[in-house]
N, CA and C of each residue as an Amber inpcrd file, in Angstrom:
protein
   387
 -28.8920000   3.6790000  16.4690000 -29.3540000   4.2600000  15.2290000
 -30.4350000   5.2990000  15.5090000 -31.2910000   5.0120000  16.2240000
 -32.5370000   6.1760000  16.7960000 -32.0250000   7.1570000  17.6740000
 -31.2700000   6.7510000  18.3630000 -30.6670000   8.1100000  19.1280000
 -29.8330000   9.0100000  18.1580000 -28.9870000   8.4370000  17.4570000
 -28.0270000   9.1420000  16.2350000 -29.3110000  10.3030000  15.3060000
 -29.9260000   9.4990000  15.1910000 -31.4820000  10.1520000  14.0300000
 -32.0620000  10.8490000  14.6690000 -32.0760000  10.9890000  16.0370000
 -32.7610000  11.9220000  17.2890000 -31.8290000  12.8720000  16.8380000
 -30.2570000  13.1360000  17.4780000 -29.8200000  14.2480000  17.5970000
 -29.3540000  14.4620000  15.7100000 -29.1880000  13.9980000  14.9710000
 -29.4800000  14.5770000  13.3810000 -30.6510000  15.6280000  13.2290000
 -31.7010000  15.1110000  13.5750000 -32.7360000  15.7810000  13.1020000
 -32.8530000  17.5580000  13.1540000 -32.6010000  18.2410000  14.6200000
 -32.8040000  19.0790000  14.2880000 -31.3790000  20.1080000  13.6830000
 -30.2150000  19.1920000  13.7730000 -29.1570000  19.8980000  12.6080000
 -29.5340000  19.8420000  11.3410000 -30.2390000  18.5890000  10.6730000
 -30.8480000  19.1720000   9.3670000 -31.5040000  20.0120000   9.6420000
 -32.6560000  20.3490000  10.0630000 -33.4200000  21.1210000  10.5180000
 -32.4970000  23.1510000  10.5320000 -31.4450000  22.8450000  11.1830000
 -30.5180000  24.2380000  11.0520000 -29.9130000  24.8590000  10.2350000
 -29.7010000  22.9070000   9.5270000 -29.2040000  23.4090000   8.0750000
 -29.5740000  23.7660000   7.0010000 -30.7190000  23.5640000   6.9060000
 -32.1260000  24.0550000   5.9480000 -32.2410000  25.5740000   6.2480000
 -31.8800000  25.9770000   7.4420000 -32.3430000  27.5800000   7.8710000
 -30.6470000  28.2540000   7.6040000 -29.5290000  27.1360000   7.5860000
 -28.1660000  28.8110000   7.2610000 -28.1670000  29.0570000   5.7530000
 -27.3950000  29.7060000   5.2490000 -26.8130000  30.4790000   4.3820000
 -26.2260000  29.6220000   3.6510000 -26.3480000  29.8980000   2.3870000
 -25.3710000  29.0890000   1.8700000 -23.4450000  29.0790000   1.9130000
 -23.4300000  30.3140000   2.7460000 -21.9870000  30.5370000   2.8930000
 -21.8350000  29.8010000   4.0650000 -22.5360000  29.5340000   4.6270000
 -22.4970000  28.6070000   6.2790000 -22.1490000  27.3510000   6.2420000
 -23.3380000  26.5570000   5.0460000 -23.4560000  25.5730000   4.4180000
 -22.2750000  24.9980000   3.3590000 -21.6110000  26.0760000   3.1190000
 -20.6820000  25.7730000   2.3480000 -19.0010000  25.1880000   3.2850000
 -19.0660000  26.6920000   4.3010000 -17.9470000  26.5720000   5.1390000
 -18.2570000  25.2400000   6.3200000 -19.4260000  25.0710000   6.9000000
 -20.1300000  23.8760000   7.6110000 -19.2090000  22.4370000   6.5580000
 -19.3760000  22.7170000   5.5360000 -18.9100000  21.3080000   4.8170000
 -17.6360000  21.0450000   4.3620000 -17.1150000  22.2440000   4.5670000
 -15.7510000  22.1430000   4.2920000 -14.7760000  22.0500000   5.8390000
 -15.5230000  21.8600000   7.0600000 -15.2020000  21.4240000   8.2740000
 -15.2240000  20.4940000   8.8220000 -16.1530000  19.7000000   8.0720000
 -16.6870000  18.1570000   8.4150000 -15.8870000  17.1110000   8.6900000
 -14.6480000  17.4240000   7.6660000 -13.7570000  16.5190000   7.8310000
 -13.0220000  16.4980000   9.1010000 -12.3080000  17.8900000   9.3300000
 -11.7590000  18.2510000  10.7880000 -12.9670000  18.1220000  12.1140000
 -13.6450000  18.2520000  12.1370000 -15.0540000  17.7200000  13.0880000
 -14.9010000  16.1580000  13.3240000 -14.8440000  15.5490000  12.0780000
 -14.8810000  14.0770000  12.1640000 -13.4130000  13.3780000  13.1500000
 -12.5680000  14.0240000  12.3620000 -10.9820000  13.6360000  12.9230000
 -11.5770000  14.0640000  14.4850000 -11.3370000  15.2720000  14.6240000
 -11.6530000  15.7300000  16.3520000 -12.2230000  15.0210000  17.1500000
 -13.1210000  14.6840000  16.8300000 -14.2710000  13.6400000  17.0140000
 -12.9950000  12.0200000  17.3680000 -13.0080000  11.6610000  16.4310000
 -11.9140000  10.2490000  16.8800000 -10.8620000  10.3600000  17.1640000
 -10.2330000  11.4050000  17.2630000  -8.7250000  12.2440000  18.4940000
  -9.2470000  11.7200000  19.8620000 -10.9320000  11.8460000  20.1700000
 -10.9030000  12.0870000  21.4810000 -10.7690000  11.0450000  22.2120000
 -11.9110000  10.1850000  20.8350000 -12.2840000   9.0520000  21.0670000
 -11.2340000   7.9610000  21.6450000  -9.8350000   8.0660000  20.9710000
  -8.6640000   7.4720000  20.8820000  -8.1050000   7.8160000  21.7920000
  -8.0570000   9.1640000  22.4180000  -7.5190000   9.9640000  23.3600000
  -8.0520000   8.9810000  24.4370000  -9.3570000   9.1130000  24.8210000
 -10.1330000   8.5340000  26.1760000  -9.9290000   7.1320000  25.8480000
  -9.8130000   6.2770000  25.2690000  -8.9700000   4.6040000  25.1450000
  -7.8350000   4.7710000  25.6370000  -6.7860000   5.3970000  25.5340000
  -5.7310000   5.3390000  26.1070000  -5.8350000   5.9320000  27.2290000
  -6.3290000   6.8170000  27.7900000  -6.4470000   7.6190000  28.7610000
  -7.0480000   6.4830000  30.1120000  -8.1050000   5.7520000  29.0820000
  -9.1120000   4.6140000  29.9530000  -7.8770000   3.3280000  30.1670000
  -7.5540000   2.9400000  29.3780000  -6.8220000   2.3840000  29.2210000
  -7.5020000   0.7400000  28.4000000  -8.4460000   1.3820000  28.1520000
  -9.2990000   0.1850000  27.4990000 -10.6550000   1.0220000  26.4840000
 -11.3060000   0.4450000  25.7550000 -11.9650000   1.1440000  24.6050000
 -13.7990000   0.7830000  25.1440000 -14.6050000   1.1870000  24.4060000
 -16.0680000   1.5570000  24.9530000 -16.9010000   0.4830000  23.7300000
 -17.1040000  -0.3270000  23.6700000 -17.8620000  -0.8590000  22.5470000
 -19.6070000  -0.6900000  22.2570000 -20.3460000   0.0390000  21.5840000
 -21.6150000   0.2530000  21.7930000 -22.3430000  -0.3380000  20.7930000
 -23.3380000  -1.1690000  21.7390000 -24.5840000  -1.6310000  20.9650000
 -25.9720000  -1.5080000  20.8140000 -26.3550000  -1.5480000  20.1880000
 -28.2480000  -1.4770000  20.2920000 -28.7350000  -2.7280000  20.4240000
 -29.3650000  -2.7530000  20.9400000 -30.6050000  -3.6050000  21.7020000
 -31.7930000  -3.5250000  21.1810000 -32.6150000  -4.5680000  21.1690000
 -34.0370000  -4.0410000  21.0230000 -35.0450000  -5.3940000  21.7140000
 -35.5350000  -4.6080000  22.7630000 -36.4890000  -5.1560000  23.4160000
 -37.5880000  -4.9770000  23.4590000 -39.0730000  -5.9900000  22.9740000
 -39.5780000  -5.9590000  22.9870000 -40.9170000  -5.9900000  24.1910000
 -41.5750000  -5.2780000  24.3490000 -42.7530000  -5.2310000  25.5800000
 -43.8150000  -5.5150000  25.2870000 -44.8790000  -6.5570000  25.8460000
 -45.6280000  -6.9970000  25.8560000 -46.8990000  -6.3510000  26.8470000
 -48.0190000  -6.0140000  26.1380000 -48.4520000  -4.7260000  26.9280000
 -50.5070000  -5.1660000  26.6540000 -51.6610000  -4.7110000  27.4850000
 -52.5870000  -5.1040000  27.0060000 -53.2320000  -3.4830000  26.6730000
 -53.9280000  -3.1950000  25.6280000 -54.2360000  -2.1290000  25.4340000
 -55.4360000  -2.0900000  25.1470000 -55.9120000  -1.0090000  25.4000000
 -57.9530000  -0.4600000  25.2490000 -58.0150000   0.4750000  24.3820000
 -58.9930000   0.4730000  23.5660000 -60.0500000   1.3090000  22.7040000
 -61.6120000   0.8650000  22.8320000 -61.9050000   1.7950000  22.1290000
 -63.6880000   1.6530000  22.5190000 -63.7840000   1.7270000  21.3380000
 -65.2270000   0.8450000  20.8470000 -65.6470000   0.7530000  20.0060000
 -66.6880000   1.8550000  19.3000000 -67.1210000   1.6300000  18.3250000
 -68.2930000   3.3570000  17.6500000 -69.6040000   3.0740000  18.7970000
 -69.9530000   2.0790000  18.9330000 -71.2040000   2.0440000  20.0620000
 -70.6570000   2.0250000  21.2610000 -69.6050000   2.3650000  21.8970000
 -69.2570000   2.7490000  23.1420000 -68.4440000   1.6100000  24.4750000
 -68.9460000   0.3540000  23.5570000 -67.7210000  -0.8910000  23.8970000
 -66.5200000  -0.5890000  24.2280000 -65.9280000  -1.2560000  25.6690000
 -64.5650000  -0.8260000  25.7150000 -63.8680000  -2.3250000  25.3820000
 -62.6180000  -2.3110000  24.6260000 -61.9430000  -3.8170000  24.3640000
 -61.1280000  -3.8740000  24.6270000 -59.8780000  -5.1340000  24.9830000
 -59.0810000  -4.8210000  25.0380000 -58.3970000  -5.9480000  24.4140000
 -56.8160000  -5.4950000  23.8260000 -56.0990000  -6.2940000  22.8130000
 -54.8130000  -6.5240000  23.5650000 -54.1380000  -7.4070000  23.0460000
 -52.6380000  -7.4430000  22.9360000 -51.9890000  -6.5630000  21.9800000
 -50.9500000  -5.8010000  22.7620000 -50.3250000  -4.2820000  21.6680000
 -48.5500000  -4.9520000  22.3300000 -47.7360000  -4.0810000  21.1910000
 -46.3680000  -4.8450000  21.4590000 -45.5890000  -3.1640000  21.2440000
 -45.0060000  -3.1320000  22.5270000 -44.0610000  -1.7950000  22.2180000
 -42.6040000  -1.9750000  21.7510000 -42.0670000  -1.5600000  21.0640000
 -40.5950000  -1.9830000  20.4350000 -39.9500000  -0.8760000  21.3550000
 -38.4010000  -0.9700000  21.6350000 -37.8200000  -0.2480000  22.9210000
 -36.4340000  -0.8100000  21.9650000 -35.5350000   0.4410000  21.5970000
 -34.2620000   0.3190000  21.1710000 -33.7530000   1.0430000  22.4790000
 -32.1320000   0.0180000  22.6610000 -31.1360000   0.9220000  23.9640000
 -29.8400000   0.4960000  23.7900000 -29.1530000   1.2680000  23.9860000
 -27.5150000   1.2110000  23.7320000 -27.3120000   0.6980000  24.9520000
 -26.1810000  -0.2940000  24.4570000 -25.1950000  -1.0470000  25.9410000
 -23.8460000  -0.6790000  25.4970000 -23.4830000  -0.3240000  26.4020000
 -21.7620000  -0.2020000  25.9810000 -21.4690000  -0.8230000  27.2360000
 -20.2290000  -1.5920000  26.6090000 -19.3550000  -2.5180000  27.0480000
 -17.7670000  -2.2850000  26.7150000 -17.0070000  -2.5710000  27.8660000
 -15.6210000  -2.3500000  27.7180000 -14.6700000  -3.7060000  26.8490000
 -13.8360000  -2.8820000  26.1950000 -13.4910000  -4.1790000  25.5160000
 -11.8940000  -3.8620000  25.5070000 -10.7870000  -4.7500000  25.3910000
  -9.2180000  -4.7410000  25.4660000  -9.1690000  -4.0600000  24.3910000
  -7.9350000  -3.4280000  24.7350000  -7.2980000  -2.5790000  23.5030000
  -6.1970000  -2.5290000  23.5280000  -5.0040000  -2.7910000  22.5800000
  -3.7230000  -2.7050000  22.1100000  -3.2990000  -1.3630000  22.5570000
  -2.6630000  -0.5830000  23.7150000  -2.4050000   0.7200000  24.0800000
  -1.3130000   1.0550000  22.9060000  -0.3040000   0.4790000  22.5940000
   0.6180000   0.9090000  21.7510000   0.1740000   1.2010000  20.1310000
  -1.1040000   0.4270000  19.7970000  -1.4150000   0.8910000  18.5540000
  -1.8970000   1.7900000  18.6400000  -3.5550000   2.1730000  19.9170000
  -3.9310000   3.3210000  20.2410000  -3.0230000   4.8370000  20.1630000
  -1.6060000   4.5250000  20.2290000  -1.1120000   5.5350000  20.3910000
  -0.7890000   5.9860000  19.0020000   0.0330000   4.8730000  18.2420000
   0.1660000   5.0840000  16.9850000  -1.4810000   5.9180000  15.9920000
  -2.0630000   5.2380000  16.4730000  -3.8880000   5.5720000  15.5710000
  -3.6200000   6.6800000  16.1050000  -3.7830000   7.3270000  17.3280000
  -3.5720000   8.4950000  17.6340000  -2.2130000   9.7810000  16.6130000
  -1.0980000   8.7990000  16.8620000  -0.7940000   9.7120000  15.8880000
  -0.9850000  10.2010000  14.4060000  -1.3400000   9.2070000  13.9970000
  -1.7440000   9.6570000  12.3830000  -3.1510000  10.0980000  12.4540000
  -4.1230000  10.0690000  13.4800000  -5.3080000  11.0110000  13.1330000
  -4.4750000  12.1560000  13.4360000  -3.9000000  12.6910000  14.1270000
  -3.2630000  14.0620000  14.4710000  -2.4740000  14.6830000  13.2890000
  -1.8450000  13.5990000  12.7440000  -1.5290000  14.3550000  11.3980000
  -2.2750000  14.2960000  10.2750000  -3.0090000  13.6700000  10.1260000
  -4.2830000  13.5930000   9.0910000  -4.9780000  14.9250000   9.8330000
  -5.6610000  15.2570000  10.7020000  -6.5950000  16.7980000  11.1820000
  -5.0690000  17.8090000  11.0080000  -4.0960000  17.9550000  10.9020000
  -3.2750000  18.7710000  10.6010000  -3.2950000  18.8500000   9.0180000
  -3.4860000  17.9210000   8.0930000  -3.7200000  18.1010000   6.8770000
  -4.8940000  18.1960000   6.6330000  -6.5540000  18.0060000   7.1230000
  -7.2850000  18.1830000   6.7960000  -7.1390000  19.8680000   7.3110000
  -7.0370000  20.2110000   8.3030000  -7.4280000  21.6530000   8.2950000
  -6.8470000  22.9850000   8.0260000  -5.4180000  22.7480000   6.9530000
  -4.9330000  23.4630000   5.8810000  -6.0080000  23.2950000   4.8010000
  -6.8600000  22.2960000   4.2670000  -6.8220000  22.2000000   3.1890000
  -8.7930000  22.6770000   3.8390000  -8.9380000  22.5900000   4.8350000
  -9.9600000  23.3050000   5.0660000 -10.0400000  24.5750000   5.4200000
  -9.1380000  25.2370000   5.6890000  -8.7590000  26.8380000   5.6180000
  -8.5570000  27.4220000   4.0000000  -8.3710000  26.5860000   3.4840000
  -8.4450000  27.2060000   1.5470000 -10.0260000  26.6830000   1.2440000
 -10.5200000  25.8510000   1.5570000 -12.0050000  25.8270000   1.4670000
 -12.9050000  26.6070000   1.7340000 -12.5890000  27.2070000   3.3370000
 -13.2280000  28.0510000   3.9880000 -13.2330000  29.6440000   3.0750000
 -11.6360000  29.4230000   2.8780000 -11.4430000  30.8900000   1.8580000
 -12.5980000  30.9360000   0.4830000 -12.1960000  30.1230000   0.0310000
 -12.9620000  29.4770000  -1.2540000 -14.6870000  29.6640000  -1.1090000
 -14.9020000  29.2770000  -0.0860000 -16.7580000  29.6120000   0.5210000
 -16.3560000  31.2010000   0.5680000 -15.9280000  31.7150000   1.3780000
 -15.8720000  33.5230000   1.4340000 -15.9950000  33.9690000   0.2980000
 -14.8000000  33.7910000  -1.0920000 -14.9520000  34.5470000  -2.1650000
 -16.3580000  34.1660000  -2.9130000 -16.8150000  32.9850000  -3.1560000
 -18.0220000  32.6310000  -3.3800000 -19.3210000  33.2570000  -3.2320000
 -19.5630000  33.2480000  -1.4440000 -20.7840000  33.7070000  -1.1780000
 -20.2790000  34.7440000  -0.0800000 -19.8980000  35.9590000  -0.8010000
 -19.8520000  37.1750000   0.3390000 -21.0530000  37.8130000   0.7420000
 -20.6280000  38.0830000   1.8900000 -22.0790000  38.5150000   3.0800000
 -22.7860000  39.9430000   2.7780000
């Protein structure tokens, strides 16, 4: 979840700075991005011949920490660092369904990106440059 929110951040961040014709055509791609995205995913399971399962973790660290006080005292406390980390682990996979899933994302991104090429049009007449 923190790594996902890591690399989000500065695409909001980009997306706050395009155009609204960018922003428009950007969203009318999302869908074909997404499919592409789990083509590959599905692609490299079969390819692997087995699938990637990912988890977060969170480990906690136990740590002693110092500050000084307003009269110049140094102290020291118990402080606790929180530490999130992904494990991925291999897990069995049905190759023959993989293939099938494979095919209907392929025809699902073949219908999403007709119907995102009239979107894209649709952003152009909208917000011309």
């Amino acid at each position: 979840m923190m790594r996902s929110s890591l690399i989000l951040l500065p695409l909001v961040a980009l997306a706050a700075c395009s155009t609204p014709r960018e922003q428009c055509i950007g969203g009318a791609n999302r869908q074909v991005a997404t499919l592409d995205r789990l083509i590959a995913e599905t692609q490299g399971n079969i390819d692997r011949g087995f699938g990637i399962f990912e988890t977060e973790d969170v480990r906690v660290l136990r740590r002693t920490c110092e500050d000084t006080r307003d009269d110049g005292t140094v102290f020291r406390y118990q402080c606790d660092k929180t530490e999130t980390f992904t494990r991925r682990e291999p897990v069995a996979l049905n190759i023959a369904e993989e293939r099938v899933k494979l095919t209907q994302l392929q025809q699902r991104r073949t219908q999403a990106a007709a119907q995102a090429q009239a979107a894209i049009q649709q952003c152009i007449a909208v917000h011309p440059e």
